[in-house]
Short mmCIF file of C-alpha atoms in Angstrom, two decimals:
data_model
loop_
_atom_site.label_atom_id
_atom_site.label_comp_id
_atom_site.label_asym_id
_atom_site.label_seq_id
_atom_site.Cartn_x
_atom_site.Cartn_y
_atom_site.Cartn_z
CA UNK A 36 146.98 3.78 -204.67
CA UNK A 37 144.71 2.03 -206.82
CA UNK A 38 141.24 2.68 -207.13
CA UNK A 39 138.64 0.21 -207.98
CA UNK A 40 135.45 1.31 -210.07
CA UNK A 41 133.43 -0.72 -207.14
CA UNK A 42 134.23 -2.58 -204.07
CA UNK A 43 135.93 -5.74 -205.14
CA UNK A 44 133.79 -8.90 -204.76
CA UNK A 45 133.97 -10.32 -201.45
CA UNK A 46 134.59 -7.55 -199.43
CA UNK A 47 131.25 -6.26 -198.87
CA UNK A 48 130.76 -8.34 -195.61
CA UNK A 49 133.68 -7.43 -194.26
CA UNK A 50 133.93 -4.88 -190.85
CA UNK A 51 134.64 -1.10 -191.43
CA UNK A 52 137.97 -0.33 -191.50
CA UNK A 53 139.33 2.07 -188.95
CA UNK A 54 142.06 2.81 -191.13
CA UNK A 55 142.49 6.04 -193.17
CA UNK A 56 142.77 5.42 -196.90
CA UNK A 57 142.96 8.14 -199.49
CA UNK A 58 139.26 6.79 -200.86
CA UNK A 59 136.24 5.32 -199.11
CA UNK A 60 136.54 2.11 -201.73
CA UNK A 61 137.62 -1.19 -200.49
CA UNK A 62 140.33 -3.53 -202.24
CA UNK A 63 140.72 -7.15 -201.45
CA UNK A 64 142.78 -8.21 -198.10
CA UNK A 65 146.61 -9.51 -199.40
CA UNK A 66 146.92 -13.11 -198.23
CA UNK A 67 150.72 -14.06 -199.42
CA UNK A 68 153.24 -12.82 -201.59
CA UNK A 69 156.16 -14.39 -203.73
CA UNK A 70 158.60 -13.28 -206.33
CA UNK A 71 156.16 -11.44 -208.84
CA UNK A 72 153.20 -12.72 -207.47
CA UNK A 73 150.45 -11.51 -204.88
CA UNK A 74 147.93 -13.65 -203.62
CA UNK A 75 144.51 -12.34 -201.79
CA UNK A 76 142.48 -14.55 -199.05
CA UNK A 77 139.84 -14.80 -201.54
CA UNK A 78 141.64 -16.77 -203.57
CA UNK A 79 143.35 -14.54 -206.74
CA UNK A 80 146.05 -14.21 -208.04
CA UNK A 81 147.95 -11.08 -209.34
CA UNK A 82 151.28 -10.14 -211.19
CA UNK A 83 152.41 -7.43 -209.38
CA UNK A 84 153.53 -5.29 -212.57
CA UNK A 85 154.89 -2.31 -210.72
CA UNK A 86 156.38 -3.93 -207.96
CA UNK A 87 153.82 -1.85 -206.32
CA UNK A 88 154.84 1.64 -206.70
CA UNK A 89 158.08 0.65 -207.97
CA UNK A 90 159.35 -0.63 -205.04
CA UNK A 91 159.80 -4.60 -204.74
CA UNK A 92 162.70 -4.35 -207.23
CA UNK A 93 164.12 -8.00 -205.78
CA UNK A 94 160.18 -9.55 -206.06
CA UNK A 95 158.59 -10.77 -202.62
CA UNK A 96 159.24 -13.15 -199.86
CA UNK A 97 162.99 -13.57 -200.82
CA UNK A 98 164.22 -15.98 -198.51
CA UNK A 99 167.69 -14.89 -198.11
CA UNK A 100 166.58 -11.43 -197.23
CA UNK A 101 163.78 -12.72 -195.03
CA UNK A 102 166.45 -15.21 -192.83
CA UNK A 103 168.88 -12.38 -192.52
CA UNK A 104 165.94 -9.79 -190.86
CA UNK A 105 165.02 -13.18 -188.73
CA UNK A 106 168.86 -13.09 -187.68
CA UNK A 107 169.03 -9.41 -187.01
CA UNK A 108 165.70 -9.53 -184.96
CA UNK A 109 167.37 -11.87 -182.52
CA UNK A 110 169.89 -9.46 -181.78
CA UNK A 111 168.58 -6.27 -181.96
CA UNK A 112 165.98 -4.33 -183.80
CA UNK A 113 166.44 -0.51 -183.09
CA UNK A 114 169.58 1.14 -181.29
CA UNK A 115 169.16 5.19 -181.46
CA UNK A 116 171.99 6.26 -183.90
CA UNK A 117 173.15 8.84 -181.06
CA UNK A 118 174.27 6.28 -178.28
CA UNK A 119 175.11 3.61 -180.73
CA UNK A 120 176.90 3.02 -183.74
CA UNK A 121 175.24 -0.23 -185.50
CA UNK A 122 177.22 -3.38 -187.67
CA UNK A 123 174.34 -3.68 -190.69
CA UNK A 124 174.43 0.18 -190.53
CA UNK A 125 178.15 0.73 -191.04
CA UNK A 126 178.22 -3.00 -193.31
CA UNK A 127 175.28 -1.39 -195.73
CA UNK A 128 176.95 1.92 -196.40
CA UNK A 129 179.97 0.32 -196.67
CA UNK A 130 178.58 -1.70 -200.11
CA UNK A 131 176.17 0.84 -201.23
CA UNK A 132 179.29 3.67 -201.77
CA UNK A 133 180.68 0.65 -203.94
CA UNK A 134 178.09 0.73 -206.26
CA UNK A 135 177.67 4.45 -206.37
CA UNK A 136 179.96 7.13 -208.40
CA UNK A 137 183.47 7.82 -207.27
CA UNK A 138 183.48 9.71 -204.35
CA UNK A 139 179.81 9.69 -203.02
CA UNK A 140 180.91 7.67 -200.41
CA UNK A 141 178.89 9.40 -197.18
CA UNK A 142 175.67 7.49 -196.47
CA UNK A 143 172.77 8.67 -194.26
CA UNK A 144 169.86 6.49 -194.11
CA UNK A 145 166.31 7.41 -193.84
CA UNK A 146 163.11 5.68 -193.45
CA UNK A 147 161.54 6.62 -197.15
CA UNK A 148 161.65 8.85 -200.81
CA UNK A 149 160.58 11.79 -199.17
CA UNK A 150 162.98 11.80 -196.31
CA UNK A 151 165.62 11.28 -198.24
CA UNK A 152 165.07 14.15 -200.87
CA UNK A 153 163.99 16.37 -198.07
CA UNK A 154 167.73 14.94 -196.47
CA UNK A 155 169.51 16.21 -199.35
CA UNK A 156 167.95 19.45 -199.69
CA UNK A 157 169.32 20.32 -196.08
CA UNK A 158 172.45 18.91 -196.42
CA UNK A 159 172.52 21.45 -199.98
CA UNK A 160 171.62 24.47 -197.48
CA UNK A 161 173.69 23.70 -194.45
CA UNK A 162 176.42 23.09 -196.88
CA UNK A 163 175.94 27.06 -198.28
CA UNK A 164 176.24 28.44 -195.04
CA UNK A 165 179.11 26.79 -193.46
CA UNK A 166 181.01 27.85 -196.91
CA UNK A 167 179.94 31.33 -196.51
CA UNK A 168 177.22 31.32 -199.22
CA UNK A 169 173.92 31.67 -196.80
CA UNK A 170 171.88 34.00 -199.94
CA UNK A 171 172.02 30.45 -201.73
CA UNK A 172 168.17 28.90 -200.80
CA UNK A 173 166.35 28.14 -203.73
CA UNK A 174 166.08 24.97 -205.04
CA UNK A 175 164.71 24.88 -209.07
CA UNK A 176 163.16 22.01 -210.09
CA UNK A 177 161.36 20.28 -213.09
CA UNK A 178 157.63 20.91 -213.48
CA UNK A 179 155.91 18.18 -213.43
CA UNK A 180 157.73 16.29 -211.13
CA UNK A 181 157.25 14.72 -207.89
CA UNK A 182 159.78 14.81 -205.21
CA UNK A 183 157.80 13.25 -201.95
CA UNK A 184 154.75 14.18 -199.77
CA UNK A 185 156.41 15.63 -196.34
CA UNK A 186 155.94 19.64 -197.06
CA UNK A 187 159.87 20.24 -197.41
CA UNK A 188 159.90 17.34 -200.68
CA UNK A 189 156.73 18.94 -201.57
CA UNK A 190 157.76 22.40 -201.80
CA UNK A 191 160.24 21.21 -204.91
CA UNK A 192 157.13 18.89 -206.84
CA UNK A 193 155.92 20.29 -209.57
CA UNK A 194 152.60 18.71 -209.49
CA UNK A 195 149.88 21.02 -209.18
CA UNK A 196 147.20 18.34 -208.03
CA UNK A 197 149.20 17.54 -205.20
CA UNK A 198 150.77 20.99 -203.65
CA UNK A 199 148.01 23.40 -204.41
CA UNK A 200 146.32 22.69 -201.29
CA UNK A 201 149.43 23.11 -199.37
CA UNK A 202 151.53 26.10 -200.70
CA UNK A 203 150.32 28.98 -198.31
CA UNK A 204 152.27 26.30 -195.89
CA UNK A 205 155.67 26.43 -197.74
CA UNK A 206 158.30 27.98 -199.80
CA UNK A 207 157.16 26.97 -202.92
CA UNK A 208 160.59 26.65 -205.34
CA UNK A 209 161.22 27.82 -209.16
CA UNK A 210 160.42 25.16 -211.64
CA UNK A 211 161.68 24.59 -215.59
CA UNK A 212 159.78 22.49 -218.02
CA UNK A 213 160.84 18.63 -217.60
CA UNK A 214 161.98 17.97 -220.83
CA UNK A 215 158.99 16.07 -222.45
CA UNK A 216 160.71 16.82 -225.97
CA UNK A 217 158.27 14.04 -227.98
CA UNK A 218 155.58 16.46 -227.47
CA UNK A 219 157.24 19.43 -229.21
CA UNK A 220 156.58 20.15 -232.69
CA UNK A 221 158.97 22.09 -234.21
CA UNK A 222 161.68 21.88 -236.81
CA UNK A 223 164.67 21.04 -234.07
CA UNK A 224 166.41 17.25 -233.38
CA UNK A 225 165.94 15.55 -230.48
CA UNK A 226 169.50 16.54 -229.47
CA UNK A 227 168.44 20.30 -230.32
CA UNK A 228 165.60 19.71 -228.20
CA UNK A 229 167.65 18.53 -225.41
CA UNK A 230 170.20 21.42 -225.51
CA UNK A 231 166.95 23.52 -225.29
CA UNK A 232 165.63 22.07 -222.48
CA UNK A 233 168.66 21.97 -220.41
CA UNK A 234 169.46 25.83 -221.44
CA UNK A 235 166.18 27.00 -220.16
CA UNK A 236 168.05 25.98 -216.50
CA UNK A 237 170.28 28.69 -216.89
CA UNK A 238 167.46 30.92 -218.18
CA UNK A 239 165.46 30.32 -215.00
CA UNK A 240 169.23 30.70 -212.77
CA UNK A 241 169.52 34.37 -214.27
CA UNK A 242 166.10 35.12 -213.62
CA UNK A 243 166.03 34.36 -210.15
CA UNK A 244 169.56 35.60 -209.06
CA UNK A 245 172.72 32.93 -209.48
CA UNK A 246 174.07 33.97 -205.91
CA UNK A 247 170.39 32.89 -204.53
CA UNK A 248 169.83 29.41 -206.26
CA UNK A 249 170.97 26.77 -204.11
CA UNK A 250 170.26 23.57 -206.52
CA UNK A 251 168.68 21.65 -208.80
CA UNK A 252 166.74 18.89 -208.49
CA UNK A 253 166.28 16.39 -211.02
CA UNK A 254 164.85 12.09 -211.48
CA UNK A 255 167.54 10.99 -214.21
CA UNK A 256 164.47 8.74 -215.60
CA UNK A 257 161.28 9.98 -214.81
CA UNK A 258 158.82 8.31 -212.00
CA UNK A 259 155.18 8.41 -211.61
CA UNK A 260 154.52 12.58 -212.82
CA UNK A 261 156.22 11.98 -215.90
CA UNK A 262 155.65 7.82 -216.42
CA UNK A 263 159.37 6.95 -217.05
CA UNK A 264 160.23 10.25 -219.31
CA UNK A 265 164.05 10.18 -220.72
CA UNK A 266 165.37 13.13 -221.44
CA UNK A 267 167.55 13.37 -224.85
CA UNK A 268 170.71 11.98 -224.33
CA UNK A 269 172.46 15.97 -225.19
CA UNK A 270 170.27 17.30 -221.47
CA UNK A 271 172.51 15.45 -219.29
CA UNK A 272 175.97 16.88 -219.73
CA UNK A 273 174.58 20.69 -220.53
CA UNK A 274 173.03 20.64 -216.98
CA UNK A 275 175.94 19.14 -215.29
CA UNK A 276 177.75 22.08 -217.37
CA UNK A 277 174.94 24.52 -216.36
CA UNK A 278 175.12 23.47 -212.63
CA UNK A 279 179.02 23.91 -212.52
CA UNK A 280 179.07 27.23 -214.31
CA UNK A 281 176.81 28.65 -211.32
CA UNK A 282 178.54 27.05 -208.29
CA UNK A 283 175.03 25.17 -208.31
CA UNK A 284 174.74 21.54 -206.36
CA UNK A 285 172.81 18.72 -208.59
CA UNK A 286 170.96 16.68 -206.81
CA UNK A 287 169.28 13.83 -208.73
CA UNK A 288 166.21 11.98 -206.97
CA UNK A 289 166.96 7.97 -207.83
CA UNK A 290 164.26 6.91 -205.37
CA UNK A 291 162.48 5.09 -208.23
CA UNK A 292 164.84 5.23 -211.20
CA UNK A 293 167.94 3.79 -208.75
CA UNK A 294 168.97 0.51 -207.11
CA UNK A 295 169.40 -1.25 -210.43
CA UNK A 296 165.75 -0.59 -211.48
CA UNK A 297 166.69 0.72 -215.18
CA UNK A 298 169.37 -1.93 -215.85
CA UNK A 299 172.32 0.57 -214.09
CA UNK A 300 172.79 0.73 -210.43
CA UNK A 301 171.33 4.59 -211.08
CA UNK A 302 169.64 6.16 -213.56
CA UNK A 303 172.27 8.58 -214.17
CA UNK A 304 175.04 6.29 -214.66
CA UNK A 305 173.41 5.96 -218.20
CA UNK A 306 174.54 8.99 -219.42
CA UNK A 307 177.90 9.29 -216.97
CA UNK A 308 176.01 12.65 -215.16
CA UNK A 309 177.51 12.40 -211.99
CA UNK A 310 175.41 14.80 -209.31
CA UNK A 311 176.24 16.16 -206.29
CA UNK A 312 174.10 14.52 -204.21
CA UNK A 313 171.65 11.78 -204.32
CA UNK A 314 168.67 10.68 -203.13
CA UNK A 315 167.84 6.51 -202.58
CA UNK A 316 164.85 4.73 -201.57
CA UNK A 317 162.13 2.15 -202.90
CA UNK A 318 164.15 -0.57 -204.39
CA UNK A 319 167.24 0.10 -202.20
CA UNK A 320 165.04 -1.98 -199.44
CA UNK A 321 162.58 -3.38 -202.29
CA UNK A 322 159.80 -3.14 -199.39
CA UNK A 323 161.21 -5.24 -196.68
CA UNK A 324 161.82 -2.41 -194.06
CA UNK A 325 160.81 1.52 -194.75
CA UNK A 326 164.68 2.26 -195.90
CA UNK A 327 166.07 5.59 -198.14
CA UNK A 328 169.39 7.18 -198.06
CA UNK A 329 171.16 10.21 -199.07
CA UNK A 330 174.49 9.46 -200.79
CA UNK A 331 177.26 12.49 -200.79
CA UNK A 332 180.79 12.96 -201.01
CA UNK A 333 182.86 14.84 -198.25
CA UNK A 334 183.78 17.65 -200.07
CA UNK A 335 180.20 18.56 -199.19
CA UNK A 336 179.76 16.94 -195.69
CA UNK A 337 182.78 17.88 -193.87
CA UNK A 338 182.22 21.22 -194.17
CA UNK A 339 178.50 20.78 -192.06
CA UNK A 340 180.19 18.50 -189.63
CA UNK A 341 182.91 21.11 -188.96
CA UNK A 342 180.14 23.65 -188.81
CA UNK A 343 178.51 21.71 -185.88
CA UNK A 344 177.46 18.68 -187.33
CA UNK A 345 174.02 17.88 -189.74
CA UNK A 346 170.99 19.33 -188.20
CA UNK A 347 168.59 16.69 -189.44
CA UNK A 348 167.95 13.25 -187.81
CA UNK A 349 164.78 10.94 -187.72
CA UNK A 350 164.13 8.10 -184.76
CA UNK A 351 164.50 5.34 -187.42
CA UNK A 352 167.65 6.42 -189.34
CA UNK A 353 170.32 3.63 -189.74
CA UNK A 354 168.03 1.27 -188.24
CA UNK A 355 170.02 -1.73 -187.73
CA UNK A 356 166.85 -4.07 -189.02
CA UNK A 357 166.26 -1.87 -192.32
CA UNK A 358 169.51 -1.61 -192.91
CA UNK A 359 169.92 -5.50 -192.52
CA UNK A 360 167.24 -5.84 -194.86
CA UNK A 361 169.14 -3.27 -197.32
CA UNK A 362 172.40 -5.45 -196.95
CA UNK A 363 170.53 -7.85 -197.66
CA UNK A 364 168.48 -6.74 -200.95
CA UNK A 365 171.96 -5.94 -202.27
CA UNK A 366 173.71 -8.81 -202.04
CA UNK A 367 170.78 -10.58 -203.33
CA UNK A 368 170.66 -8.01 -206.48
CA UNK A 369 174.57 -9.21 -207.32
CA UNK A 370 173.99 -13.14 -206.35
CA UNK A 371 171.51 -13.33 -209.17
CA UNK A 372 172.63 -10.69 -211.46
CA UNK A 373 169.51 -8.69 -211.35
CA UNK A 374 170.58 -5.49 -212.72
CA UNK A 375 171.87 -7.69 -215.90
CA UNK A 376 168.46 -9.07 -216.39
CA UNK A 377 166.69 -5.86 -215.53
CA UNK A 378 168.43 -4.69 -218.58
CA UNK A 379 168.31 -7.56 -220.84
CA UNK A 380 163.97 -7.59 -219.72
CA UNK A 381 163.78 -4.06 -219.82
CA UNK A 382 165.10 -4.60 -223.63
CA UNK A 383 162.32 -7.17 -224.73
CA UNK A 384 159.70 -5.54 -222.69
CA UNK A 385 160.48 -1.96 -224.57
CA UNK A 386 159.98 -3.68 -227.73
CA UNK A 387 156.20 -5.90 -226.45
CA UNK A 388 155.36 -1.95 -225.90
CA UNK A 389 156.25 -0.82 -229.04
CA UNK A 390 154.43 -3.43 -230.70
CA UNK A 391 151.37 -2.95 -228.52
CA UNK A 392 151.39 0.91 -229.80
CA UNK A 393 151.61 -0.10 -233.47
CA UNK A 394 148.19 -1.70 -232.43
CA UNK A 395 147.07 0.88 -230.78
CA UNK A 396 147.61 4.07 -232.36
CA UNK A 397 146.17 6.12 -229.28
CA UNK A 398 149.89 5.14 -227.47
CA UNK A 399 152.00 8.17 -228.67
CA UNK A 400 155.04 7.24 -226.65
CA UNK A 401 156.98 4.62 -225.03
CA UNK A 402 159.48 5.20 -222.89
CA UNK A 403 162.05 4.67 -219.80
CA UNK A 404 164.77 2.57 -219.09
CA UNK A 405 165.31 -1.28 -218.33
CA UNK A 406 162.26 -2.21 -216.11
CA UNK A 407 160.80 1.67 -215.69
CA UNK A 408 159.23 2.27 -218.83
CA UNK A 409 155.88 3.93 -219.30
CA UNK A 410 153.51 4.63 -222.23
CA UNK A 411 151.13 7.97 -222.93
CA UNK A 412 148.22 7.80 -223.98
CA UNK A 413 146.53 10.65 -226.39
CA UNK A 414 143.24 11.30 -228.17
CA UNK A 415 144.62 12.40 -231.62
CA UNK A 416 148.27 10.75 -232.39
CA UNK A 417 148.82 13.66 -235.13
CA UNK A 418 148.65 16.36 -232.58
CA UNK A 419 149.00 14.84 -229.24
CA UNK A 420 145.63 16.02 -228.23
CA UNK A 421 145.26 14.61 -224.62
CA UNK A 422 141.83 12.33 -223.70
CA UNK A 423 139.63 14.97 -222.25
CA UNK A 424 139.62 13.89 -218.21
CA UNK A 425 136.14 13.39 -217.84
CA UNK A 426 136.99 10.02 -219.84
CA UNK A 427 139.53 9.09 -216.68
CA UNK A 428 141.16 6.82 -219.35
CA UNK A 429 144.52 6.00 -217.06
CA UNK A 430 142.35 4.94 -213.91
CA UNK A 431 140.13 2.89 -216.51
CA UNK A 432 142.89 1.04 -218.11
CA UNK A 433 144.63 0.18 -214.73
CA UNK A 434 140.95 -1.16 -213.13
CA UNK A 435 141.15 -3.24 -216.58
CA UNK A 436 143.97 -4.64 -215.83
CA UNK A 437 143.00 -5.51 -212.37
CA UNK A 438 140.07 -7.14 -213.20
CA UNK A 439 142.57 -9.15 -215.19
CA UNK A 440 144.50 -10.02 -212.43
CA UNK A 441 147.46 -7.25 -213.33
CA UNK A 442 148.64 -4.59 -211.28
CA UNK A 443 149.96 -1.49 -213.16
CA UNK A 444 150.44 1.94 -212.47
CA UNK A 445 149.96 5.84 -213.83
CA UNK A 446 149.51 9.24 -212.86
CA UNK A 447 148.08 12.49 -215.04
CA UNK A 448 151.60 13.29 -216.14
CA UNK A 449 150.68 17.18 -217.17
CA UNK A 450 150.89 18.58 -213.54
CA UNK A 451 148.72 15.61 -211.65
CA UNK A 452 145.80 17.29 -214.24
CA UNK A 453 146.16 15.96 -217.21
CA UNK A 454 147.94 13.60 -219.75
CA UNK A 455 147.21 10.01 -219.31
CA UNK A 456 149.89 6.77 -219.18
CA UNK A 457 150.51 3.35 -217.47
CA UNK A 458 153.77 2.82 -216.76
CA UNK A 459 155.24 -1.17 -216.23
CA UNK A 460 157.88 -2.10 -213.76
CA UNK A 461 157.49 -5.86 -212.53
CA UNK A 462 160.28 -6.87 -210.23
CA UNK A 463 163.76 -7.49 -211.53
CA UNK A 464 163.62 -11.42 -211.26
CA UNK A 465 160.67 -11.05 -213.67
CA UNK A 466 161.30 -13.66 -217.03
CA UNK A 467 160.66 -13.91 -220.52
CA UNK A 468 157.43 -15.74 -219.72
CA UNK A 469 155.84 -13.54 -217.40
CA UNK A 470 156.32 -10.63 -219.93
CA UNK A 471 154.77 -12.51 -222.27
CA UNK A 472 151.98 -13.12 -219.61
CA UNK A 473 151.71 -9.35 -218.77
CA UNK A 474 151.73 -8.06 -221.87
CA UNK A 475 148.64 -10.50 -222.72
CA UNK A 476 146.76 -8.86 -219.95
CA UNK A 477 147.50 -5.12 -221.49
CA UNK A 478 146.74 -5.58 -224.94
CA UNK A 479 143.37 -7.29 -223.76
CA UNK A 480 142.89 -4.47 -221.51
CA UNK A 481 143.57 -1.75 -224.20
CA UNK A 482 141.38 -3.30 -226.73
CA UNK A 483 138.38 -3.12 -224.39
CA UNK A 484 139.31 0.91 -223.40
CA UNK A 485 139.46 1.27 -227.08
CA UNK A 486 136.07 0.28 -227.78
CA UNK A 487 134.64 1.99 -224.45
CA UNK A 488 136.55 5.61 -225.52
CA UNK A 489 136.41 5.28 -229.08
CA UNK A 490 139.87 5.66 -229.50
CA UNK A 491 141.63 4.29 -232.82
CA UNK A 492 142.56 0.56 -233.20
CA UNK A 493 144.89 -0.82 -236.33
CA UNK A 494 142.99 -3.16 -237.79
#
């Protein structure tokens, strides 16, 4: 959530809240929303420039969507997955497997990210023991990353901020380096840098035992810990190799980087790195209904059904409304070709990035995929040198931006720490113009955190 340096103006009249928000500082009540634009009953106006957190992938108030929740609400709005099988249930899985890699055609919705990561890592373990492997439990994953906030999703982030608190509460899991290879200095390729990333997998699958590691856990294209990283294109394959040489299940988190977001229907599909399973939320119901899924293939799930079926459930799973609403997002995403211009967007807005760190030398890297791209900011370009934290230079830049009427996001991508970045993700429908219009805001924005941090400008 965003954080404002003061109450925004016209809010201090209002009534206490009786809500619990993660800070005791207010932000303006939302009024309306449409297509990449949020309005507030005060009167403003703002682009909504990471489709909150990289969720409204179709943009707001999309009609079609809208009528065909209003349809499903006359008819029926919850029926308990137990007693009753549902139409936009079965209809929405249905599509979805379409779009997904051969064979990962076994759907089970959830309400959310972290539901549907936690999903997958059950389905990993109950899939070990009914095939006779039960000393198969650990689950690597990348450090930093961030995997969801339920303790399960939690106990596989590596984000220090974030999980400290809670580990005496969980299993916390092995972790490998994510494979921030811009930062390394050394006399190796990109590709070299790549192969060494993904080897340090196996290095960490020795370590802890092969017959004990369950999985690994992976975003294809990095979300909020990491701002959009990309791994080299040579990491893909060598952990798909890695994974298969130990009998190890990849499971790649797409709750961000998936539903068409990077200009692919997932992340992986960039790079042909099929996994195992895979986790879906955010975009796949763009913030119409709370919707995730887990997508698998049977070679994995019958086993667990034959076993006595998948111990896991929640009360809203295959909702018949959500999953109306996720019908719904996806035919919505192929009637106007959004994934096309999610790429074609992504493109040109790559490039405004670029050109905005030529300007401002302080940007050391941009990076993502189609509309998921983020930038990292440093204090010293020749040695990557972060800001020092006191400076809070990531939630300075995005109150900048607010102030300007732009909604962007970022995270300390060195554990939840350290490492500052703003990452940019406007909804897929987003044009040429409004690009233009959002870039405006950042440069204007950067130039004035420039001056306040003393941090190099070109000319």
């Amino acid at each position: 959530m965003l954080k404002s340096q003061s109450p925004a103006p016209g809010t201090e009249t209002r009534p206490p809240s009786y809500l619990f928000y993660l800070s005791n500082l207010r932000r303006p009540l939302v009024d309306r929303a449409e297509g990449i634009y949020i309005w507030t009953q005060d009167g403003r106006r703002f682009i909504d420039g990471s489709s909150g957190p990289m969720v409204a992938n179709i943009g707001h108030s999309n009609r079609n969507v809208l009528d065909a929740m209003k349809r499903q609400m006359d008819r029926a709005t919850f029926a308990y997955r137990l007693h009753f099988e549902n139409e936009p249930a079965e209809e929405f899985a249905r599509l979805l497997a379409t779009k997904l890699p051969e064979g990962m055609d076994r759907i089970f919705f959830v309400s959310g990210g972290s539901e549907a990561t936690e999903s997958c890592i059950k389905l990993a373990r109950q899939w070990a023991v009914a095939t006779g492997q039960p000393k198969r439990w650990k689950v690597i994953t990348r450090f930093p990353s961030y995997h969801g906030g339920t303790l399960g999703s939690l106990s596989v982030t590596g984000d220090d901020a974030l999980a400290e608190t809670f580990a005496p509460m969980m299993q916390v899991m092995p972790t490998v380096p994510a494979p921030a290879a811009w930062r390394d200095r050394d006399n190796l390729s990109l590709e070299q840098r790549g192969i060494r990333y993904a080897d340090m997998l196996e290095e960490k699958i020795l370590a802890e035992g092969p017959e004990s590691v369950l999985a690994f856990i992976m975003e294809p294209v990095g979300g909020a810990a990491t701002a959009a990283l990309v791994a080299p294109d040579s990491y893909y394959p060598r952990i798909r190799e890695i994974c298969d040489r130990y009998g190890i299940l990849l499971i790649h988190d797409e709750v961000m980087s998936g539903a068409g977001r990077t200009g692919k229907f997932l992340g992986g599909d960039h790079w042909n790195c099929k996994p195992d399973i895979v986790a879906l939320s955010k975009g796949l119901g763009s913030g119409y209904a709370p919707l995730g899924a887990l997508a698998a293939p049977m070679r994995l799930v019958q086993p667990v059904l034959a076993s006595g079926g998948f111990q896991h459930g929640h009360t809203y799973a295959g909702n018949p409304l959500a999953c109306a609403a996720g019908l719904a997002v996806l035919g919505e995403m192929d009637r106007l070709g959004m994934i096309a211009n999610a790429a074609d967007m992504g493109d040109l807005l790559m490039g405004e990035l670029k050109g905005l760190a030529k300007r401002f030398p302080f940007i050391a890297d941009v990076r993502g995929k189609g509309l998921l791209l983020g930038a990292e900011m440093v204090a010293d370009p020749d040695t990557s040198r972060p800001i020092a934290p006191a400076k809070k230079a990531t939630q300075r830049l995005l109150d900048l931006a607010y102030e300007r009427g732009l909604i962007i996001y970022g995270r300390k991508v060195k554990g939840g720490v350290d490492g500052d970045n703003f990452m940019v993700a406007p909804p897929m429908i987003v044009t040429r113009e409004q690009i233009g219009e959002i870039i405006g805001i950042i440069g204007d924005s950067l130039q004035v955190l420039a001056g306040e941090l003393d941090l190099p400008v070109e000319g």
